[in-house]
Coordinates of C-alpha atoms and ligand atoms in Angstrom, one line a residue:
M1 CA -121.0 -28.1 -23.4
K2 CA -122.4 -26.6 -20.2
G3 CA -120.0 -24.8 -17.9
L4 CA -120.5 -23.6 -14.4
L5 CA -118.6 -20.9 -12.5
V6 CA -118.8 -21.7 -8.8
A7 CA -118.3 -18.9 -6.2
Q8 CA -118.5 -19.5 -2.4
N9 CA -118.4 -16.3 -0.4
A10 CA -117.6 -15.9 3.3
S11 CA -121.1 -14.8 4.0
Y12 CA -124.3 -13.7 2.2
V13 CA -123.5 -10.0 2.2
H14 CA -120.3 -10.6 0.1
T15 CA -120.3 -10.9 -3.7
N16 CA -117.8 -12.6 -5.9
L17 CA -116.4 -10.1 -8.5
A18 CA -114.1 -12.6 -10.2
V19 CA -116.7 -15.0 -11.5
R20 CA -118.8 -12.0 -12.8
L21 CA -115.8 -10.6 -14.6
L22 CA -114.9 -14.0 -16.1
R23 CA -118.4 -14.5 -17.4
E24 CA -118.4 -11.2 -19.1
Q25 CA -115.1 -11.8 -20.9
L26 CA -116.2 -15.2 -22.2
H27 CA -118.6 -14.1 -24.8
K28 CA -120.5 -17.3 -24.2
D29 CA -123.4 -18.4 -22.1
I30 CA -122.0 -19.8 -18.8
S31 CA -123.9 -20.0 -15.5
I32 CA -122.7 -18.7 -12.2
L33 CA -123.6 -20.5 -9.0
E34 CA -122.9 -18.2 -6.0
M35 CA -123.2 -19.7 -2.5
T36 CA -121.8 -19.1 0.9
V37 CA -119.5 -21.2 3.0
N38 CA -122.1 -21.1 5.7
E39 CA -124.5 -23.2 3.7
D40 CA -124.6 -26.9 4.4
L41 CA -121.9 -28.6 2.3
H42 CA -124.1 -31.3 0.9
R43 CA -126.7 -28.8 -0.1
R44 CA -124.0 -26.9 -2.0
I45 CA -122.9 -30.2 -3.7
G46 CA -126.6 -30.9 -4.5
K47 CA -126.9 -27.5 -6.2
I48 CA -123.9 -28.1 -8.4
L49 CA -125.0 -31.6 -9.4
L50 CA -128.5 -30.4 -10.1
A51 CA -127.0 -27.8 -12.5
A52 CA -125.6 -30.8 -14.5
P53 CA -122.5 -29.1 -15.8
D54 CA -120.0 -30.7 -18.1
Y55 CA -117.2 -28.6 -16.5
I56 CA -116.8 -26.5 -13.3
L57 CA -114.5 -23.6 -12.7
Y58 CA -114.1 -22.9 -9.0
S59 CA -113.1 -19.5 -7.7
A60 CA -110.6 -20.2 -4.9
Y61 CA -109.7 -18.0 -1.9
I62 CA -108.4 -18.8 1.6
W63 CA -111.9 -18.7 3.0
N64 CA -113.4 -21.3 0.7
W65 CA -110.5 -23.6 -0.4
T66 CA -111.0 -26.4 2.2
D67 CA -114.7 -26.6 1.2
I68 CA -113.7 -26.6 -2.5
Q69 CA -111.4 -29.6 -1.9
R70 CA -114.2 -31.6 -0.2
I71 CA -116.7 -30.6 -2.9
G72 CA -114.3 -31.4 -5.7
E73 CA -113.5 -34.8 -4.4
Y74 CA -117.1 -35.6 -3.8
I75 CA -118.1 -34.5 -7.3
R76 CA -115.3 -36.6 -8.9
K77 CA -116.7 -39.7 -7.1
A78 CA -120.4 -38.7 -7.8
D79 CA -119.9 -38.0 -11.5
P80 CA -116.4 -38.6 -12.9
H81 CA -117.3 -37.1 -16.2
I82 CA -117.5 -33.5 -14.9
A83 CA -114.2 -31.7 -15.6
Q84 CA -113.0 -29.6 -12.6
Y85 CA -110.7 -26.6 -12.9
V86 CA -109.7 -24.1 -10.2
G87 CA -108.4 -20.5 -10.3
G88 CA -107.8 -17.7 -7.9
P89 CA -105.2 -16.4 -5.5
E90 CA -105.3 -19.4 -3.2
V91 CA -104.3 -21.9 -6.0
S92 CA -102.1 -19.8 -8.3
Y93 CA -99.0 -20.8 -6.4
D94 CA -97.6 -24.3 -5.4
V95 CA -99.4 -25.7 -8.4
E96 CA -97.2 -28.8 -8.8
E97 CA -97.8 -29.9 -5.2
R98 CA -101.5 -29.4 -5.6
L99 CA -101.8 -31.4 -8.9
R100 CA -99.7 -34.2 -7.5
N101 CA -101.7 -34.5 -4.3
E102 CA -105.3 -33.8 -5.5
D103 CA -106.3 -35.9 -8.5
W104 CA -109.8 -34.4 -8.6
I105 CA -108.3 -31.2 -10.1
D106 CA -108.0 -31.4 -13.9
G107 CA -106.2 -28.1 -14.2
I108 CA -105.3 -24.9 -12.4
L109 CA -105.6 -21.6 -14.2
R110 CA -102.9 -19.3 -12.7
G111 CA -102.8 -15.6 -12.5
E112 CA -105.5 -13.2 -13.8
G113 CA -108.0 -15.3 -15.6
E114 CA -109.8 -12.7 -17.8
N115 CA -107.4 -13.1 -20.7
T116 CA -107.0 -16.8 -20.5
I117 CA -110.5 -18.1 -19.5
G118 CA -111.6 -18.2 -23.2
A119 CA -108.7 -20.4 -24.2
L120 CA -109.3 -22.7 -21.3
V121 CA -113.0 -23.2 -22.3
E122 CA -111.9 -23.8 -25.9
C123 CA -109.5 -26.4 -24.5
I124 CA -112.2 -28.1 -22.4
E125 CA -114.4 -28.2 -25.4
G126 CA -111.7 -29.9 -27.4
R127 CA -110.9 -27.0 -29.8
R128 CA -107.4 -26.3 -28.4
G129 CA -104.6 -28.2 -26.8
R130 CA -103.8 -27.8 -23.1
S131 CA -100.3 -26.6 -23.9
E132 CA -101.9 -23.7 -25.7
V133 CA -103.7 -22.2 -22.7
A134 CA -101.4 -19.6 -21.1
G135 CA -101.2 -20.0 -17.3
L136 CA -102.7 -23.5 -17.2
A137 CA -101.1 -26.1 -15.0
Y138 CA -102.2 -29.7 -15.6
R139 CA -101.1 -33.4 -15.4
E140 CA -99.8 -35.3 -18.3
G141 CA -99.1 -38.9 -17.3
E142 CA -96.8 -38.7 -14.3
E143 CA -95.7 -35.2 -15.2
V144 CA -97.1 -31.8 -14.1
R145 CA -96.9 -29.2 -16.9
V146 CA -97.0 -25.5 -16.1
N147 CA -97.6 -23.2 -19.0
P148 CA -96.1 -19.7 -18.7
L149 CA -98.4 -16.9 -17.8
P150 CA -99.5 -14.6 -20.6
A151 CA -96.8 -12.1 -21.5
Y152 CA -99.3 -9.3 -21.0
A153 CA -101.3 -8.4 -17.9
S154 CA -105.0 -7.6 -18.2
D155 CA -105.6 -4.2 -19.6
L156 CA -108.2 -2.8 -17.1
N157 CA -109.7 -0.5 -19.7
A158 CA -110.3 -3.5 -22.1
L159 CA -112.2 -5.5 -19.5
I160 CA -116.0 -5.7 -19.9
P161 CA -117.3 -4.7 -16.5
A162 CA -119.0 -7.2 -14.2
S163 CA -122.8 -7.2 -14.6
Y164 CA -125.4 -7.7 -11.9
T165 CA -128.7 -9.2 -12.9
E166 CA -130.0 -9.7 -9.3
S167 CA -130.8 -7.1 -6.6
M168 CA -127.8 -6.2 -4.5
K169 CA -129.8 -4.4 -1.8
N170 CA -128.3 -6.1 1.3
R171 CA -125.0 -7.0 -0.2
I172 CA -121.5 -5.5 -0.6
L173 CA -120.2 -4.9 -4.1
Y174 CA -116.5 -4.9 -4.8
Y175 CA -114.9 -2.9 -7.6
E176 CA -111.4 -2.7 -8.9
S177 CA -110.4 0.7 -10.3
M178 CA -106.8 -0.5 -10.4
R179 CA -104.7 -3.6 -10.1
G180 CA -101.2 -4.1 -8.6
C181 CA -99.9 -2.0 -5.8
P182 CA -96.9 0.5 -5.6
Y183 CA -95.9 -1.1 -2.3
H184 CA -94.2 -4.3 -1.6
C185 CA -95.5 -5.5 1.8
S186 CA -94.0 -9.0 2.1
Y187 CA -97.2 -10.6 3.5
C188 CA -99.4 -9.4 0.7
L189 CA -100.2 -10.9 -2.7
S190 CA -101.0 -7.5 -4.3
S191 CA -97.3 -6.7 -4.0
E192 CA -96.7 -9.6 -6.4
G193 CA -99.4 -8.6 -8.8
G194 CA -97.3 -7.2 -11.6
R195 CA -97.3 -3.7 -12.9
I196 CA -99.9 -1.1 -11.8
R197 CA -102.8 -0.6 -14.1
Y198 CA -105.7 1.8 -13.9
R199 CA -109.2 1.9 -15.3
D200 CA -110.0 5.3 -16.8
V201 CA -112.1 7.5 -14.6
K202 CA -114.7 7.9 -17.5
K203 CA -115.2 4.1 -17.5
I204 CA -115.3 4.0 -13.7
K205 CA -118.1 6.4 -13.8
E206 CA -120.1 4.4 -16.4
D207 CA -119.6 1.2 -14.4
M208 CA -120.6 2.9 -11.2
R209 CA -123.9 4.2 -12.6
E210 CA -124.8 0.6 -13.4
I211 CA -123.7 -0.5 -9.9
F212 CA -125.7 2.3 -8.2
A213 CA -128.8 0.9 -9.9
T214 CA -128.4 -2.5 -8.2
G215 CA -129.4 -1.0 -4.9
T216 CA -126.3 -2.0 -3.0
K217 CA -125.7 -0.1 0.2
L218 CA -121.9 -0.5 0.3
I219 CA -119.3 -0.5 -2.5
K220 CA -115.8 -1.6 -1.6
F221 CA -113.8 0.5 -4.0
V222 CA -110.3 -0.9 -4.5
D223 CA -107.9 1.8 -5.4
R224 CA -104.4 2.1 -3.8
S225 CA -103.5 5.2 -5.8
F226 CA -105.3 7.8 -3.8
H227 CA -102.2 9.6 -2.7
I228 CA -100.4 9.1 -6.1
D229 CA -102.7 11.1 -8.3
P230 CA -104.7 13.6 -6.3
A231 CA -106.5 15.0 -9.3
R232 CA -107.8 11.5 -10.2
S233 CA -108.8 10.9 -6.6
V234 CA -110.7 14.2 -6.3
E235 CA -112.6 13.5 -9.5
I236 CA -113.6 10.1 -8.2
I237 CA -114.5 11.4 -4.7
D238 CA -116.6 14.2 -6.2
F239 CA -118.4 11.8 -8.5
F240 CA -119.4 9.6 -5.5
S241 CA -120.5 12.6 -3.5
E242 CA -122.7 14.0 -6.3
E243 CA -124.0 10.9 -8.0
S244 CA -124.1 7.9 -5.6
P245 CA -127.5 7.2 -4.0
A246 CA -127.9 8.9 -0.6
D247 CA -128.0 5.5 1.2
T248 CA -125.0 3.9 -0.5
G249 CA -121.7 4.1 1.3
I250 CA -118.3 3.9 -0.3
H251 CA -115.4 2.1 1.4
F252 CA -111.8 3.0 0.5
E253 CA -108.6 1.4 1.6
M254 CA -106.1 4.3 1.8
N255 CA -102.6 5.0 2.7
L256 CA -103.4 7.8 5.0
E257 CA -99.9 9.0 5.7
H258 CA -99.7 10.4 2.2
L259 CA -103.2 11.9 2.2
D260 CA -103.2 15.0 0.1
R261 CA -104.8 18.1 1.7
E262 CA -107.0 18.7 -1.4
V263 CA -108.2 15.1 -1.4
A264 CA -109.1 15.4 2.3
K265 CA -111.0 18.6 1.6
H266 CA -113.2 16.9 -1.0
I267 CA -113.8 13.9 1.3
N268 CA -114.9 16.3 4.0
A269 CA -117.3 18.0 1.6
A270 CA -119.2 14.7 1.0
P271 CA -122.4 14.0 2.9
A272 CA -121.9 12.5 6.4
G273 CA -121.5 8.8 6.3
K274 CA -120.8 8.6 2.6
F275 CA -117.2 7.4 2.9
Q276 CA -115.5 4.8 5.2
I277 CA -111.7 4.7 5.1
E278 CA -109.7 1.7 6.1
A279 CA -106.0 2.3 6.6
G280 CA -103.5 -0.4 7.3
I281 CA -101.0 0.6 10.1
Q282 CA -100.1 -3.0 10.8
S283 CA -97.2 -2.1 13.1
V284 CA -95.6 1.1 14.3
N285 CA -92.3 -0.5 15.1
P286 CA -89.7 0.5 12.5
V287 CA -87.7 -2.7 12.9
V288 CA -90.9 -4.7 12.2
N289 CA -91.7 -2.5 9.2
A290 CA -88.3 -2.8 7.8
A291 CA -88.6 -6.5 7.8
I292 CA -91.8 -6.5 5.9
H293 CA -90.8 -3.6 3.5
R294 CA -93.2 -1.0 4.9
K295 CA -92.6 2.5 6.1
T296 CA -95.4 3.4 8.5
D297 CA -95.2 7.0 9.8
I298 CA -97.8 7.0 12.6
D299 CA -97.4 10.8 13.1
A300 CA -98.2 11.4 9.5
V301 CA -101.4 9.2 9.9
G302 CA -102.2 11.4 12.9
R303 CA -101.9 14.5 10.8
A304 CA -104.1 13.0 8.1
L305 CA -106.8 12.2 10.7
Q306 CA -106.7 15.9 11.8
M307 CA -107.3 16.9 8.2
L308 CA -110.4 14.6 8.0
D309 CA -113.7 15.3 9.5
T310 CA -114.0 12.1 11.4
E311 CA -117.5 12.9 12.5
K312 CA -118.5 12.5 8.9
T313 CA -116.1 9.8 7.7
H314 CA -115.6 6.6 9.6
I315 CA -112.0 5.6 9.9
H316 CA -110.8 2.1 10.6
L317 CA -107.2 1.4 11.4
D318 CA -105.7 -2.1 11.0
L319 CA -103.0 -3.8 13.1
I320 CA -101.5 -7.2 12.5
V321 CA -100.4 -9.7 15.2
G322 CA -97.4 -11.9 14.5
L323 CA -95.2 -9.8 12.2
P324 CA -91.5 -10.5 12.2
H325 CA -89.6 -9.1 15.3
E326 CA -92.8 -7.8 16.9
D327 CA -93.2 -9.1 20.5
L328 CA -96.1 -8.5 23.0
E329 CA -94.6 -5.4 24.5
S330 CA -94.0 -3.8 21.0
F331 CA -97.5 -4.7 19.8
L332 CA -99.2 -3.2 22.9
A333 CA -97.1 -0.1 22.7
G334 CA -98.1 0.2 19.0
F335 CA -101.8 -0.3 20.0
D336 CA -101.6 2.6 22.4
R337 CA -100.2 4.9 19.8
V338 CA -102.9 3.9 17.3
A339 CA -105.6 4.2 20.0
K340 CA -104.5 7.8 20.7
L341 CA -105.4 8.7 17.1
G342 CA -109.1 8.2 18.0
A343 CA -110.2 6.2 15.0
Q344 CA -113.8 4.8 15.2
K345 CA -112.5 1.2 14.8
I346 CA -109.2 -0.6 15.4
Q347 CA -109.2 -3.9 13.6
I348 CA -106.8 -6.5 14.8
G349 CA -105.9 -9.2 12.3
F350 CA -103.6 -12.2 12.7
L351 CA -100.8 -12.6 10.2
K352 CA -101.8 -14.9 7.4
L353 CA -99.0 -16.6 5.6
L354 CA -100.5 -16.6 2.1
R355 CA -99.1 -18.9 -0.6
G356 CA -97.0 -17.0 -3.1
T357 CA -95.9 -14.3 -0.6
E358 CA -92.3 -13.4 0.4
L359 CA -93.1 -13.8 4.1
R360 CA -94.3 -17.3 3.6
R361 CA -91.1 -18.2 1.8
R362 CA -89.1 -16.6 4.7
A363 CA -91.3 -17.8 7.6
E364 CA -88.7 -20.1 9.0
E365 CA -86.1 -17.4 9.0
F366 CA -88.4 -15.4 11.3
G367 CA -89.4 -18.4 13.4
I368 CA -93.0 -18.1 12.2
V369 CA -95.1 -21.2 12.7
Y370 CA -98.5 -21.1 11.1
E371 CA -101.6 -23.2 10.4
S372 CA -101.0 -25.6 7.5
T373 CA -104.6 -25.2 6.2
P374 CA -106.2 -21.9 5.1
P375 CA -106.3 -19.2 6.3
Y376 CA -102.7 -20.1 7.3
E377 CA -102.8 -17.9 10.4
V378 CA -99.8 -17.4 12.7
I379 CA -99.5 -19.8 15.7
A380 CA -96.3 -18.5 17.1
T381 CA -93.2 -16.6 16.1
A382 CA -89.6 -16.2 17.3
D383 CA -90.9 -13.2 19.3
F384 CA -94.4 -14.3 20.2
S385 CA -95.2 -17.5 22.1
A386 CA -98.3 -19.5 21.1
R387 CA -99.9 -18.6 24.4
E388 CA -99.4 -14.9 23.8
V389 CA -101.0 -15.2 20.4
I390 CA -104.0 -16.8 22.0
L391 CA -104.1 -14.0 24.6
L392 CA -104.1 -11.5 21.8
R393 CA -107.0 -13.3 20.1
N394 CA -108.9 -12.5 23.3
F395 CA -107.5 -9.0 23.2
A396 CA -108.9 -8.6 19.7
T397 CA -112.3 -9.8 21.0
A398 CA -112.1 -7.2 23.8
V399 CA -111.3 -4.4 21.3
E400 CA -114.0 -5.5 19.0
N401 CA -116.6 -5.4 21.7
Y402 CA -115.4 -2.5 23.9
Y403 CA -113.7 -0.2 21.5
D404 CA -115.2 -0.7 18.1
E405 CA -118.6 -0.6 19.6
A406 CA -118.7 3.1 20.4
R407 CA -121.1 2.2 23.2
F408 CA -118.3 2.2 25.8
R409 CA -116.4 5.4 25.1
E410 CA -117.0 6.9 28.6
V411 CA -115.5 3.9 30.3
Y412 CA -112.7 3.9 27.8
H413 CA -111.8 7.5 28.8
A414 CA -112.4 7.0 32.5
V415 CA -109.9 4.1 32.8
Q416 CA -107.3 6.2 31.1
K417 CA -107.9 9.0 33.7
K418 CA -107.0 6.4 36.3
G419 CA -103.7 5.9 34.6
T420 CA -104.5 2.7 32.7
P421 CA -103.4 2.9 29.1
P422 CA -105.9 1.5 26.5
S423 CA -103.7 -1.6 25.8
Q424 CA -103.7 -2.6 29.5
F425 CA -107.5 -2.0 29.8
Y426 CA -108.2 -4.4 26.9
L427 CA -105.5 -6.8 28.1
G428 CA -107.3 -7.0 31.4
I429 CA -110.5 -7.9 29.7
A430 CA -108.6 -10.4 27.5
Q431 CA -107.1 -12.0 30.5
K432 CA -110.5 -12.4 32.1
L433 CA -111.9 -13.8 28.9
Q434 CA -109.1 -16.3 28.8
D435 CA -109.4 -17.3 32.5
D436 CA -113.1 -17.9 32.1
A437 CA -112.7 -19.5 28.6
H438 CA -115.2 -22.3 29.6
R439 CA -118.0 -19.7 30.1
R440 CA -119.9 -17.8 27.5
L441 CA -119.1 -14.3 28.7
F442 CA -120.9 -12.0 26.3
R443 CA -124.4 -13.1 25.9
G444 CA -125.9 -10.3 23.8
R445 CA -125.9 -6.7 24.4
D446 CA -126.8 -6.9 28.1
G447 CA -124.1 -9.5 28.7
K448 CA -121.5 -6.9 27.6
Y449 CA -122.7 -4.4 30.2
R450 CA -122.7 -7.1 32.9
F451 CA -119.3 -8.4 32.0
L452 CA -117.7 -5.0 32.0
H453 CA -119.4 -4.1 35.3
R454 CA -118.0 -7.2 36.9
H455 CA -114.6 -6.7 35.4
L456 CA -114.4 -3.0 36.6
N457 CA -115.4 -4.1 40.1
E458 CA -112.9 -6.8 40.3
K459 CA -110.1 -4.7 38.8
Y460 CA -110.7 -1.3 40.4
G461 CA -112.9 -2.1 43.4
R462 CA -116.3 -0.4 43.5
D463 CA -114.9 2.8 41.9
A464 CA -117.5 5.6 41.7
P465 CA -116.1 7.5 38.7
L466 CA -115.9 4.2 36.7
Y467 CA -119.4 3.2 37.6
D468 CA -120.6 6.7 36.6
A469 CA -118.8 6.3 33.3
L470 CA -120.5 2.9 32.7
K471 CA -123.8 4.5 33.7
K472 CA -123.3 7.3 31.2
D473 CA -122.5 4.8 28.4
F474 CA -125.5 2.8 29.3
Y475 CA -128.1 5.6 29.3
R476 CA -126.5 7.1 26.2
N477 CA -127.5 3.9 24.4
E478 CA -130.4 2.4 26.3
D479 CA -133.8 3.9 27.1
R480 CA -134.3 1.5 30.1
Y481 CA -133.4 1.1 33.8
I482 CA -129.8 0.1 34.4
G483 CA -130.7 -1.9 37.5
H484 CA -132.6 -4.4 35.5
V485 CA -129.5 -5.2 33.4
L486 CA -126.8 -5.1 36.0
G487 CA -128.9 -6.7 38.8
I488 CA -128.3 -3.8 41.2
E489 CA -130.4 -1.1 43.0
D490 CA -129.7 2.3 41.5
P491 CA -133.1 4.2 41.4
E492 CA -133.6 6.8 38.7
L493 CA -135.0 10.3 39.6
S494 CA -138.7 10.1 40.2
K495 CA -141.3 11.1 37.6
N496 CA -142.1 14.2 39.7
E497 CA -138.4 15.3 39.7
V498 CA -138.3 14.9 35.9
I499 CA -141.5 16.9 35.5
E500 CA -140.2 19.7 37.7
F501 CA -137.0 19.8 35.6
L502 CA -139.0 20.0 32.4
K503 CA -141.0 22.9 33.9
R504 CA -137.7 24.7 34.6
N505 CA -136.4 23.8 31.1
P506 CA -139.3 23.6 28.7
E507 CA -137.0 23.8 25.7
F508 CA -135.2 20.6 26.6
A509 CA -137.8 18.2 25.1
S510 CA -139.3 20.8 22.8
D511 CA -142.7 20.1 24.3
R512 CA -144.7 22.6 26.3
N513 CA -146.5 19.8 28.2
P514 CA -144.0 18.6 30.9
H515 CA -146.3 15.6 31.8
K516 CA -146.3 14.4 28.2
A517 CA -142.6 15.2 27.6
A518 CA -141.6 13.3 30.8
K519 CA -142.5 10.0 29.0
R520 CA -139.4 10.5 26.9
V521 CA -137.0 11.7 29.6
R522 CA -135.0 9.7 32.2
G523 CA -133.3 11.4 35.2
V524 CA -130.1 9.8 36.5
R525 CA -128.0 10.7 39.5
L526 CA -124.3 11.0 38.8
A527 CA -121.5 12.0 41.3
N528 CA -122.0 15.8 41.2
T529 CA -124.9 16.2 38.8
K530 CA -128.4 15.1 38.0
R531 CA -128.4 14.2 34.3
Y532 CA -131.6 14.1 32.2
Y533 CA -131.7 12.0 29.0
L534 CA -134.1 12.6 26.2
Y535 CA -135.0 9.8 23.8
T536 CA -137.2 9.5 20.7
D537 CA -138.4 6.0 19.8
G538 CA -135.9 4.6 22.3
K539 CA -133.0 6.5 20.7
Y540 CA -130.8 8.9 22.6
I541 CA -131.3 12.5 21.4
R542 CA -129.5 14.7 24.0
H543 CA -128.8 15.2 27.7
F544 CA -128.6 18.0 30.1
D545 CA -126.7 18.2 33.4
E546 CA -127.9 20.0 36.5
R547 CA -125.3 20.5 39.2
R548 CA -126.5 19.2 42.5
Ligands
SF4_601 S1 -100.7 -4.5 2.1 FE1 -101.7 -2.8 0.9 S2 -100.0 -1.4 0.5 FE2 -99.0 -3.4 1.0 S3 -98.7 -4.4 -0.9 FE3 -100.7 -5.1 -0.1 S4 -102.2 -3.8 -1.1 FE4 -100.2 -2.8 -1.3

C-alpha cells in the first residue's frame, strides 16, 4: 500500500521536522509531500490526489489545521477509499470531540509519533488491530476508542535523525536536541511533554554535520537546557563556532536569566552573527507570572545581556499580550522595562489558547475569551478589553516597523529625550494606525519614513531635534536625497562644499582624488553640524561631523 506523509508549512522557508523523523523511523518507503499554506488549496489537493496514496498521514499544527480539515473533507468525497489519519500537537487533545464531529478522520495518532507510526502503518495495512496501536484514537460504531499512550516516551538517542535529500539553501531547519521542558508555563504544550530527554552531544554533532551539508542558512536549535548543564552547552556552542559553515546562523531559545558566565564567554567568542538568541520574557509583572507558573527576573535578564556581546549576537525578547491579570498599563510598563534592555528585537505575540494546555482549561476563570478556530488567539480578558487588544495589535505593528527595524534608532532615542517613554511613542503610532485603519499607511520603505515624518509633526509640532534624528536615520540607511522621499525642500551641501571637505580630510574616503571621492559622499546640514556620509555601493560606511 502506498502511504503519503503530508506537511503544510507556514511559508516556503520553513521545513517540517516531524514528517522527516517519522519517515526515517518507519523502515519503509513512504513519500513526503511538503507544501505551504500559501499555496492555492485546490492545487494542494491536486498534488495529493496525483500522488494516488492508499492512506495519508497529516502533520497537524495550529497554522495548518483549518486547511487540513478542508482538504480532508474534499479528499473523502473525491476518493473515499483513501484512509486519512492525523497526528501532531493540534490534534493530540480533545480527540473524542474531533472524531465525533469530523467523519473524514479515520484515526488520530496522539503524542509523539516516532514509536507508534510503525504500528499504525501495520494496522492500516491490515496486519494489526486498531486496539493494538498505542496512542491511536478511532471510531468503532457509535463509540470513540482512545488507546493509551505508550508507557515509554521516545528515547532521543534511539531516533534515526531526519534526512534531507533536497537543497535547503533558502530554508530554515529545525533540530531537537532535547524534548520536554523543565518549566511549566501554563500556556505552553512543552510543559505537558513528559520527562526531559536529551540527545547525546556526540550524536548531535554527527547530525549537524549532515545538516551543514544541506546548505541551510539558519538552524533553529531547540534546547531548553542551556542554563542547566553549562558544560554541555559550551561543547555545543564551540562545535557550532568551529564547524558550522561561515554563512549558517544558529538560533537558540534561551532562558537568559540563568545564563552562565562561561556559556556567555563562549557565545561571545563565536564569529559575529553566528548566533541569534530568542528569550521569552512574556511579562515582567510578578502577579501575572505567578498565574502562569513563571518566574521572570527582568534584572537578571539585564545582567545576562551585559555579559553578552550584543554587537555580535542578535537578541530577541518576547512579550505576550493577554496573559491573566495583565492590563494595558501593566503591559506597557513591562514593555518599557524590556525596551530599556536594548535588545535588537522585541517580538510581541498574542496569547494562544492551545488545546491541551492548562491555561485553555482555566480560560474562563481568568475571563479569557479567544478565537474558536486556530490559532485560538486572545480576543479579550478580564483585564484587557477587546478594543485594547486591537490597539495592541497596532502597537505590535508599530514596534515591528519602528523598533525591530534598526533603521529608526535615532528617532527612538530622540523621543525619549523629549520625555516620551518607548511605550507611549509606539502607542502614539498605534493610535494613528488605528484611526486611519481604512488607509494603507506603510507602503514600502519610503512609506515608513513618510508616515513617521507626518506622525512626528502632528504629535510634536515641527520639532527640529526630532527632524534631525529622522534625517540621521534616513541618511544612515539611504544613499539618496531625503526631500524626494518626504516631499520637502531640504537641500544637501553642494558638491563644491563636499569636495572642499574631502580636501581638508583626505583620509575620510580613503581616496586622494576628492572629485572622484565626492561621488560617494553626501553632505547634510544638522542643527549644529555639517555631517558627511560615506557610502559604498549605496551602503553606509561611516560619517564625520564638522561643527558649524
Ligand atoms: S514557554 Fe518555554 S520555558 Fe515555558 S514551558 Fe514552554 S518551552 Fe518551557
